[in-house]
């Protein structure tokens, strides 16, 4: 089985790495990417230009500016088509699809994912891992966790010896979220969810990109909540909020607020749940983060009904990894 050590980084990763290691925020780390667009020679090299536009697409997804991310993603797709390189075009299609998901345009996103996953892989199949993980994120939104296990099954055998902490952390996070989603019908899956999410958390921390562990912490907090371990859930959410606030990743801040709302509901604290929901709603309206519209509506109904305050709201949305 080939090693992942030479696999190219997923779009936006080097900007995230720079922010995590230099203790700057993501908006500051993205400046070199924007500066690269001013270089007139960049546009003479479609491969490099596609990479920069794709990276900007993913960075603006993290920043909670999905409409702007879509604009960069569309440019990346157009440029990557000119390269004639299947994995490059597939990756930019997936980046655009990620941005569309955050805008609530899931049907369009799925069409781009299906196109991306249908491109010939040849010997470069390993370079498609980001594409597969991103598509599985959409499948989880749709409650299709069993398809996620089938889709990622070919990666699991060599996972622990792959050599890439970042991509392995993302793989563990996705599988952990799949077990978390499955726990609605199979409560015993919570143990597996905790195992995978904890390993993903440790791998991402080793990678040195702390902002990328926020989704793992938020999902793990949901597992702790469902297991009744409220203190552990708060510990993870406090760290997730601290990291996402410092890094400027507003996308993750929304998910943290929603999970804090669910935790307050599980504890029967209706007033605090309403406050957290208000914070999430404000961020959603400011950023056009329509992916969570349904979750917002469901939680709004629960906080409006006092008798529902002590009813656990379930797994909730699965944060983007």
mmCIF file of C-alpha atoms in Angstrom:
data_model
loop_
_atom_site.group_PDB
_atom_site.id
_atom_site.type_symbol
_atom_site.label_atom_id
_atom_site.label_comp_id
_atom_site.label_asym_id
_atom_site.label_seq_id
_atom_site.Cartn_x
_atom_site.Cartn_y
_atom_site.Cartn_z
ATOM 1 C CA UNK A 1 0.000 0.000 0.000
ATOM 2 C CA UNK A 2 1.491 3.397 -0.936
ATOM 3 C CA UNK A 3 2.524 5.888 1.705
ATOM 4 C CA UNK A 4 0.789 9.223 2.216
ATOM 5 C CA UNK A 5 4.010 11.021 3.095
ATOM 6 C CA UNK A 6 4.275 12.575 -0.364
ATOM 7 C CA UNK A 7 0.572 13.259 -0.780
ATOM 8 C CA UNK A 8 -0.075 16.958 -1.524
ATOM 9 C CA UNK A 9 -1.763 18.924 1.265
ATOM 10 C CA UNK A 10 -5.491 19.493 1.052
ATOM 11 C CA UNK A 11 -6.616 22.988 -0.020
ATOM 12 C CA UNK A 12 -6.171 25.609 2.668
ATOM 13 C CA UNK A 13 -3.968 23.430 4.865
ATOM 14 C CA UNK A 14 -0.808 25.495 4.590
ATOM 15 C CA UNK A 15 -2.662 28.670 5.558
ATOM 16 C CA UNK A 16 -4.149 26.840 8.547
ATOM 17 C CA UNK A 17 -0.740 25.471 9.475
ATOM 18 C CA UNK A 18 0.808 28.932 9.328
ATOM 19 C CA UNK A 19 -1.899 30.324 11.589
ATOM 20 C CA UNK A 20 -1.619 27.483 14.074
ATOM 21 C CA UNK A 21 2.156 27.552 14.363
ATOM 22 C CA UNK A 22 2.705 31.300 14.342
ATOM 23 C CA UNK A 23 -0.143 32.027 16.774
ATOM 24 C CA UNK A 24 -1.738 34.362 14.247
ATOM 25 C CA UNK A 25 -5.358 34.277 13.193
ATOM 26 C CA UNK A 26 -6.484 32.701 9.951
ATOM 27 C CA UNK A 27 -7.294 36.113 8.385
ATOM 28 C CA UNK A 28 -3.646 37.087 8.898
ATOM 29 C CA UNK A 29 -2.363 33.781 7.579
ATOM 30 C CA UNK A 30 -4.369 34.126 4.367
ATOM 31 C CA UNK A 31 -2.588 37.325 3.321
ATOM 32 C CA UNK A 32 0.159 35.492 1.347
ATOM 33 C CA UNK A 33 -2.523 33.702 -0.661
ATOM 34 C CA UNK A 34 -4.235 36.947 -1.558
ATOM 35 C CA UNK A 35 -0.853 38.455 -2.364
ATOM 36 C CA UNK A 36 -0.141 35.629 -4.791
ATOM 37 C CA UNK A 37 -3.144 36.687 -6.868
ATOM 38 C CA UNK A 38 -1.412 39.996 -7.593
ATOM 39 C CA UNK A 39 1.439 38.199 -9.330
ATOM 40 C CA UNK A 40 0.682 38.456 -13.078
ATOM 41 C CA UNK A 41 2.800 35.376 -13.780
ATOM 42 C CA UNK A 42 0.552 33.192 -11.629
ATOM 43 C CA UNK A 43 -2.170 33.117 -14.254
ATOM 44 C CA UNK A 44 0.267 31.728 -16.811
ATOM 45 C CA UNK A 45 0.397 28.555 -14.714
ATOM 46 C CA UNK A 46 -3.126 27.076 -14.357
ATOM 47 C CA UNK A 47 -1.981 24.329 -11.983
ATOM 48 C CA UNK A 48 -0.544 26.784 -9.434
ATOM 49 C CA UNK A 49 -3.358 29.286 -9.915
ATOM 50 C CA UNK A 50 -5.980 26.576 -9.350
ATOM 51 C CA UNK A 51 -4.233 25.564 -6.136
ATOM 52 C CA UNK A 52 -4.218 29.144 -4.800
ATOM 53 C CA UNK A 53 -7.878 29.751 -5.657
ATOM 54 C CA UNK A 54 -8.821 26.371 -4.161
ATOM 55 C CA UNK A 55 -6.910 27.155 -0.985
ATOM 56 C CA UNK A 56 -8.678 30.515 -0.704
ATOM 57 C CA UNK A 57 -11.998 28.763 -1.198
ATOM 58 C CA UNK A 58 -11.390 26.462 1.762
ATOM 59 C CA UNK A 59 -9.931 29.202 3.943
ATOM 60 C CA UNK A 60 -13.023 31.352 3.452
ATOM 61 C CA UNK A 61 -15.156 28.328 4.292
ATOM 62 C CA UNK A 62 -13.355 28.174 7.651
ATOM 63 C CA UNK A 63 -13.684 31.924 8.076
ATOM 64 C CA UNK A 64 -17.445 31.606 7.758
ATOM 65 C CA UNK A 65 -17.745 33.499 4.465
ATOM 66 C CA UNK A 66 -19.333 30.827 2.252
ATOM 67 C CA UNK A 67 -20.492 33.101 -0.574
ATOM 68 C CA UNK A 68 -16.975 34.430 -1.033
ATOM 69 C CA UNK A 69 -15.652 30.882 -0.814
ATOM 70 C CA UNK A 70 -17.951 29.859 -3.674
ATOM 71 C CA UNK A 71 -16.528 32.623 -5.870
ATOM 72 C CA UNK A 72 -12.964 31.417 -5.333
ATOM 73 C CA UNK A 73 -14.065 27.810 -5.749
ATOM 74 C CA UNK A 74 -15.637 28.510 -9.127
ATOM 75 C CA UNK A 75 -12.393 30.088 -10.335
ATOM 76 C CA UNK A 76 -10.413 27.110 -9.039
ATOM 77 C CA UNK A 77 -12.639 24.650 -10.896
ATOM 78 C CA UNK A 78 -12.307 26.561 -14.158
ATOM 79 C CA UNK A 79 -8.524 26.728 -13.885
ATOM 80 C CA UNK A 80 -8.091 23.105 -12.821
ATOM 81 C CA UNK A 81 -10.115 21.968 -15.816
ATOM 82 C CA UNK A 82 -7.422 23.491 -18.039
ATOM 83 C CA UNK A 83 -4.642 21.496 -16.360
ATOM 84 C CA UNK A 84 -5.939 18.151 -17.580
ATOM 85 C CA UNK A 85 -4.864 16.630 -14.244
ATOM 86 C CA UNK A 86 -7.684 14.491 -12.849
ATOM 87 C CA UNK A 87 -6.801 14.672 -9.153
ATOM 88 C CA UNK A 88 -6.311 18.453 -9.313
ATOM 89 C CA UNK A 89 -9.678 19.004 -10.988
ATOM 90 C CA UNK A 90 -11.369 16.559 -8.622
ATOM 91 C CA UNK A 91 -9.962 18.340 -5.596
ATOM 92 C CA UNK A 92 -11.135 21.765 -6.744
ATOM 93 C CA UNK A 93 -14.587 20.391 -7.539
ATOM 94 C CA UNK A 94 -14.701 19.098 -3.963
ATOM 95 C CA UNK A 95 -13.553 22.453 -2.561
ATOM 96 C CA UNK A 96 -16.346 24.237 -4.411
ATOM 97 C CA UNK A 97 -18.814 21.615 -3.183
ATOM 98 C CA UNK A 98 -17.685 22.230 0.413
ATOM 99 C CA UNK A 99 -18.445 25.928 0.024
ATOM 100 C CA UNK A 100 -21.848 25.199 -1.512
ATOM 101 C CA UNK A 101 -22.735 22.957 1.441
ATOM 102 C CA UNK A 102 -22.148 25.821 3.857
ATOM 103 C CA UNK A 103 -24.497 27.972 1.748
ATOM 104 C CA UNK A 104 -27.212 25.340 2.101
ATOM 105 C CA UNK A 105 -26.959 24.352 -1.570
ATOM 106 C CA UNK A 106 -26.573 20.630 -0.902
ATOM 107 C CA UNK A 107 -28.090 19.390 -4.164
ATOM 108 C CA UNK A 108 -25.575 21.396 -6.204
ATOM 109 C CA UNK A 109 -22.772 20.250 -3.917
ATOM 110 C CA UNK A 110 -23.666 16.596 -4.376
ATOM 111 C CA UNK A 111 -23.607 16.997 -8.165
ATOM 112 C CA UNK A 112 -20.064 18.396 -7.972
ATOM 113 C CA UNK A 113 -19.001 15.613 -5.602
ATOM 114 C CA UNK A 114 -20.364 12.926 -7.907
ATOM 115 C CA UNK A 115 -18.441 14.487 -10.783
ATOM 116 C CA UNK A 116 -15.284 14.687 -8.655
ATOM 117 C CA UNK A 117 -15.471 11.069 -7.524
ATOM 118 C CA UNK A 118 -16.154 9.806 -11.060
ATOM 119 C CA UNK A 119 -12.877 11.105 -12.520
ATOM 120 C CA UNK A 120 -10.239 8.460 -13.343
ATOM 121 C CA UNK A 121 -7.849 7.860 -10.456
ATOM 122 C CA UNK A 122 -5.223 5.614 -12.002
ATOM 123 C CA UNK A 123 -2.216 5.369 -9.705
ATOM 124 C CA UNK A 124 -3.091 8.660 -7.999
ATOM 125 C CA UNK A 125 -5.999 7.279 -5.959
ATOM 126 C CA UNK A 126 -4.368 8.409 -2.702
ATOM 127 C CA UNK A 127 -4.599 12.041 -3.795
ATOM 128 C CA UNK A 128 -8.385 11.670 -3.827
ATOM 129 C CA UNK A 129 -8.650 11.149 -0.058
ATOM 130 C CA UNK A 130 -9.615 14.785 0.559
ATOM 131 C CA UNK A 131 -12.361 14.428 -2.061
ATOM 132 C CA UNK A 132 -13.693 11.252 -0.457
ATOM 133 C CA UNK A 133 -13.639 12.756 3.040
ATOM 134 C CA UNK A 134 -15.437 15.890 1.880
ATOM 135 C CA UNK A 135 -18.110 13.834 0.127
ATOM 136 C CA UNK A 136 -18.580 11.718 3.245
ATOM 137 C CA UNK A 137 -19.188 14.922 5.190
ATOM 138 C CA UNK A 138 -22.205 15.552 2.957
ATOM 139 C CA UNK A 139 -23.356 11.944 3.335
ATOM 140 C CA UNK A 140 -23.335 12.397 7.115
ATOM 141 C CA UNK A 141 -25.471 15.517 6.770
ATOM 142 C CA UNK A 142 -27.952 13.320 4.923
ATOM 143 C CA UNK A 143 -27.865 10.611 7.605
ATOM 144 C CA UNK A 144 -26.135 8.078 5.323
ATOM 145 C CA UNK A 145 -23.532 6.855 7.815
ATOM 146 C CA UNK A 146 -23.387 3.293 6.461
ATOM 147 C CA UNK A 147 -22.325 4.649 3.075
ATOM 148 C CA UNK A 148 -19.490 6.503 4.799
ATOM 149 C CA UNK A 149 -18.130 3.256 6.240
ATOM 150 C CA UNK A 150 -18.255 1.631 2.805
ATOM 151 C CA UNK A 151 -16.738 4.662 1.095
ATOM 152 C CA UNK A 152 -13.768 4.941 3.459
ATOM 153 C CA UNK A 153 -13.290 1.224 4.051
ATOM 154 C CA UNK A 154 -10.407 0.947 1.589
ATOM 155 C CA UNK A 155 -8.414 3.517 3.576
ATOM 156 C CA UNK A 156 -8.767 1.965 7.019
ATOM 157 C CA UNK A 157 -6.390 -1.001 6.556
ATOM 158 C CA UNK A 158 -3.296 1.168 6.159
ATOM 159 C CA UNK A 159 -4.515 4.098 8.251
ATOM 160 C CA UNK A 160 -2.268 3.712 11.276
ATOM 161 C CA UNK A 161 0.917 3.338 9.217
ATOM 162 C CA UNK A 162 0.198 6.029 6.620
ATOM 163 C CA UNK A 163 2.612 8.663 7.957
ATOM 164 C CA UNK A 164 0.339 11.706 7.519
ATOM 165 C CA UNK A 165 -1.050 12.948 10.825
ATOM 166 C CA UNK A 166 -3.210 15.583 9.173
ATOM 167 C CA UNK A 167 -5.032 13.363 6.701
ATOM 168 C CA UNK A 168 -5.239 10.535 9.219
ATOM 169 C CA UNK A 169 -6.747 12.900 11.763
ATOM 170 C CA UNK A 170 -9.365 13.932 9.219
ATOM 171 C CA UNK A 171 -10.109 10.280 8.448
ATOM 172 C CA UNK A 172 -10.560 9.441 12.134
ATOM 173 C CA UNK A 173 -12.796 12.475 12.604
ATOM 174 C CA UNK A 174 -15.033 11.449 9.714
ATOM 175 C CA UNK A 175 -15.331 7.863 10.952
ATOM 176 C CA UNK A 176 -15.974 9.098 14.488
ATOM 177 C CA UNK A 177 -18.775 11.326 13.223
ATOM 178 C CA UNK A 178 -20.229 8.377 11.314
ATOM 179 C CA UNK A 179 -20.366 6.335 14.527
ATOM 180 C CA UNK A 180 -21.869 9.335 16.341
ATOM 181 C CA UNK A 181 -24.603 9.607 13.716
ATOM 182 C CA UNK A 182 -25.212 5.846 13.885
ATOM 183 C CA UNK A 183 -25.645 6.031 17.661
ATOM 184 C CA UNK A 184 -29.179 7.367 17.174
ATOM 185 C CA UNK A 185 -30.184 3.802 16.224
ATOM 186 C CA UNK A 186 -27.325 1.909 17.899
ATOM 187 C CA UNK A 187 -26.334 3.470 21.267
ATOM 188 C CA UNK A 188 -23.326 1.144 21.541
ATOM 189 C CA UNK A 189 -21.741 3.096 18.672
ATOM 190 C CA UNK A 190 -21.025 5.962 21.088
ATOM 191 C CA UNK A 191 -18.008 4.088 22.430
ATOM 192 C CA UNK A 192 -16.548 3.765 18.938
ATOM 193 C CA UNK A 193 -17.326 7.413 18.226
ATOM 194 C CA UNK A 194 -15.396 8.453 21.325
ATOM 195 C CA UNK A 195 -12.437 6.264 20.346
ATOM 196 C CA UNK A 196 -12.172 7.588 16.784
ATOM 197 C CA UNK A 197 -12.767 11.230 17.711
ATOM 198 C CA UNK A 198 -10.195 11.118 20.500
ATOM 199 C CA UNK A 199 -7.586 9.635 18.174
ATOM 200 C CA UNK A 200 -8.389 12.239 15.524
ATOM 201 C CA UNK A 201 -8.011 14.960 18.143
ATOM 202 C CA UNK A 202 -4.556 13.712 19.153
ATOM 203 C CA UNK A 203 -3.380 13.369 15.544
ATOM 204 C CA UNK A 204 -4.448 16.896 14.658
ATOM 205 C CA UNK A 205 -2.760 18.266 17.756
ATOM 206 C CA UNK A 206 0.473 16.500 16.763
ATOM 207 C CA UNK A 207 0.200 18.060 13.319
ATOM 208 C CA UNK A 208 0.548 21.483 14.926
ATOM 209 C CA UNK A 209 -2.621 23.011 13.481
ATOM 210 C CA UNK A 210 -4.765 23.587 16.582
ATOM 211 C CA UNK A 211 -7.687 25.162 14.738
ATOM 212 C CA UNK A 212 -8.265 21.878 12.886
ATOM 213 C CA UNK A 213 -8.986 20.054 16.142
ATOM 214 C CA UNK A 214 -12.040 22.231 16.851
ATOM 215 C CA UNK A 215 -14.475 19.961 14.938
ATOM 216 C CA UNK A 216 -13.093 16.911 16.755
ATOM 217 C CA UNK A 217 -13.589 18.598 20.123
ATOM 218 C CA UNK A 218 -17.126 19.700 19.254
ATOM 219 C CA UNK A 219 -18.148 16.237 18.080
ATOM 220 C CA UNK A 220 -16.517 14.610 21.105
ATOM 221 C CA UNK A 221 -18.446 17.000 23.340
ATOM 222 C CA UNK A 222 -21.649 15.691 21.725
ATOM 223 C CA UNK A 223 -20.585 12.135 22.598
ATOM 224 C CA UNK A 224 -19.911 13.135 26.211
ATOM 225 C CA UNK A 225 -23.309 14.855 26.362
ATOM 226 C CA UNK A 226 -25.121 11.778 25.086
ATOM 227 C CA UNK A 227 -23.261 9.660 27.657
ATOM 228 C CA UNK A 228 -24.240 12.075 30.431
ATOM 229 C CA UNK A 229 -20.647 13.240 31.030
ATOM 230 C CA UNK A 230 -21.503 16.930 31.099
ATOM 231 C CA UNK A 231 -18.267 18.066 32.757
ATOM 232 C CA UNK A 232 -16.173 16.437 30.024
ATOM 233 C CA UNK A 233 -18.438 17.963 27.387
ATOM 234 C CA UNK A 234 -17.912 21.447 28.820
ATOM 235 C CA UNK A 235 -14.161 20.932 28.902
ATOM 236 C CA UNK A 236 -14.078 20.103 25.184
ATOM 237 C CA UNK A 237 -16.435 22.937 24.253
ATOM 238 C CA UNK A 238 -14.460 25.508 26.233
ATOM 239 C CA UNK A 239 -11.288 24.528 24.394
ATOM 240 C CA UNK A 240 -13.070 24.451 21.033
ATOM 241 C CA UNK A 241 -14.492 27.940 21.577
ATOM 242 C CA UNK A 242 -11.119 29.293 22.718
ATOM 243 C CA UNK A 243 -9.351 27.921 19.641
ATOM 244 C CA UNK A 244 -11.995 28.936 17.109
ATOM 245 C CA UNK A 245 -12.258 32.453 18.538
ATOM 246 C CA UNK A 246 -8.505 32.984 18.550
ATOM 247 C CA UNK A 247 -8.091 31.563 15.052
ATOM 248 C CA UNK A 248 -10.993 33.510 13.587
ATOM 249 C CA UNK A 249 -12.728 30.368 12.284
ATOM 250 C CA UNK A 250 -16.312 31.576 12.577
ATOM 251 C CA UNK A 251 -17.608 28.462 10.832
ATOM 252 C CA UNK A 252 -16.582 26.402 13.844
ATOM 253 C CA UNK A 253 -17.857 28.992 16.328
ATOM 254 C CA UNK A 254 -21.401 28.416 15.055
ATOM 255 C CA UNK A 255 -21.132 24.672 15.631
ATOM 256 C CA UNK A 256 -19.735 25.236 19.125
ATOM 257 C CA UNK A 257 -22.655 27.540 20.002
ATOM 258 C CA UNK A 258 -25.171 24.995 18.712
ATOM 259 C CA UNK A 259 -23.594 22.202 20.751
ATOM 260 C CA UNK A 260 -23.509 24.422 23.854
ATOM 261 C CA UNK A 261 -27.231 24.988 23.316
ATOM 262 C CA UNK A 262 -27.810 21.232 23.141
ATOM 263 C CA UNK A 263 -25.773 20.700 26.273
ATOM 264 C CA UNK A 264 -27.764 23.295 28.219
ATOM 265 C CA UNK A 265 -30.979 21.641 27.021
ATOM 266 C CA UNK A 266 -29.725 18.239 28.180
ATOM 267 C CA UNK A 267 -29.007 19.801 31.584
ATOM 268 C CA UNK A 268 -32.475 21.371 31.728
ATOM 269 C CA UNK A 269 -31.133 24.947 31.639
ATOM 270 C CA UNK A 270 -33.555 26.595 29.242
ATOM 271 C CA UNK A 271 -32.502 30.236 29.703
ATOM 272 C CA UNK A 272 -28.856 29.473 28.972
ATOM 273 C CA UNK A 273 -29.859 27.350 25.975
ATOM 274 C CA UNK A 274 -31.804 30.282 24.549
ATOM 275 C CA UNK A 275 -28.802 32.557 25.002
ATOM 276 C CA UNK A 276 -26.493 30.175 23.132
ATOM 277 C CA UNK A 277 -29.044 29.727 20.381
ATOM 278 C CA UNK A 278 -29.257 33.496 20.021
ATOM 279 C CA UNK A 279 -25.482 33.687 19.574
ATOM 280 C CA UNK A 280 -25.601 30.956 16.934
ATOM 281 C CA UNK A 281 -28.481 32.642 15.116
ATOM 282 C CA UNK A 282 -26.578 35.936 14.992
ATOM 283 C CA UNK A 283 -23.537 34.279 13.431
ATOM 284 C CA UNK A 284 -25.698 32.375 10.962
ATOM 285 C CA UNK A 285 -27.469 35.503 9.768
ATOM 286 C CA UNK A 286 -24.221 37.441 9.483
ATOM 287 C CA UNK A 287 -22.418 34.787 7.480
ATOM 288 C CA UNK A 288 -25.070 33.111 5.353
ATOM 289 C CA UNK A 289 -24.208 29.756 6.925
ATOM 290 C CA UNK A 290 -27.418 28.068 5.767
ATOM 291 C CA UNK A 291 -26.106 24.558 6.281
ATOM 292 C CA UNK A 292 -27.388 24.771 9.853
ATOM 293 C CA UNK A 293 -30.813 26.278 9.100
ATOM 294 C CA UNK A 294 -32.612 23.034 9.933
ATOM 295 C CA UNK A 295 -30.684 22.606 13.186
ATOM 296 C CA UNK A 296 -31.481 26.186 14.120
ATOM 297 C CA UNK A 297 -35.192 25.599 13.491
ATOM 298 C CA UNK A 298 -35.239 22.376 15.520
ATOM 299 C CA UNK A 299 -33.474 23.950 18.484
ATOM 300 C CA UNK A 300 -35.677 27.042 18.282
ATOM 301 C CA UNK A 301 -38.716 24.798 18.674
ATOM 302 C CA UNK A 302 -37.168 23.065 21.674
ATOM 303 C CA UNK A 303 -36.191 26.223 23.553
ATOM 304 C CA UNK A 304 -39.687 27.598 22.926
ATOM 305 C CA UNK A 305 -41.264 24.581 24.646
ATOM 306 C CA UNK A 306 -40.417 24.382 28.372
ATOM 307 C CA UNK A 307 -41.431 20.710 28.536
ATOM 308 C CA UNK A 308 -38.684 19.907 26.030
ATOM 309 C CA UNK A 309 -35.890 21.487 28.057
ATOM 310 C CA UNK A 310 -34.925 18.220 29.751
ATOM 311 C CA UNK A 311 -35.144 16.109 26.578
ATOM 312 C CA UNK A 312 -31.749 15.397 25.066
ATOM 313 C CA UNK A 313 -31.740 16.834 21.525
ATOM 314 C CA UNK A 314 -29.735 13.963 20.026
ATOM 315 C CA UNK A 315 -26.399 13.937 18.184
ATOM 316 C CA UNK A 316 -26.955 17.273 16.462
ATOM 317 C CA UNK A 317 -25.040 18.551 13.437
ATOM 318 C CA UNK A 318 -21.643 17.118 12.655
ATOM 319 C CA UNK A 319 -18.969 19.816 12.470
ATOM 320 C CA UNK A 320 -16.936 20.145 9.237
ATOM 321 C CA UNK A 321 -13.476 18.576 9.375
#
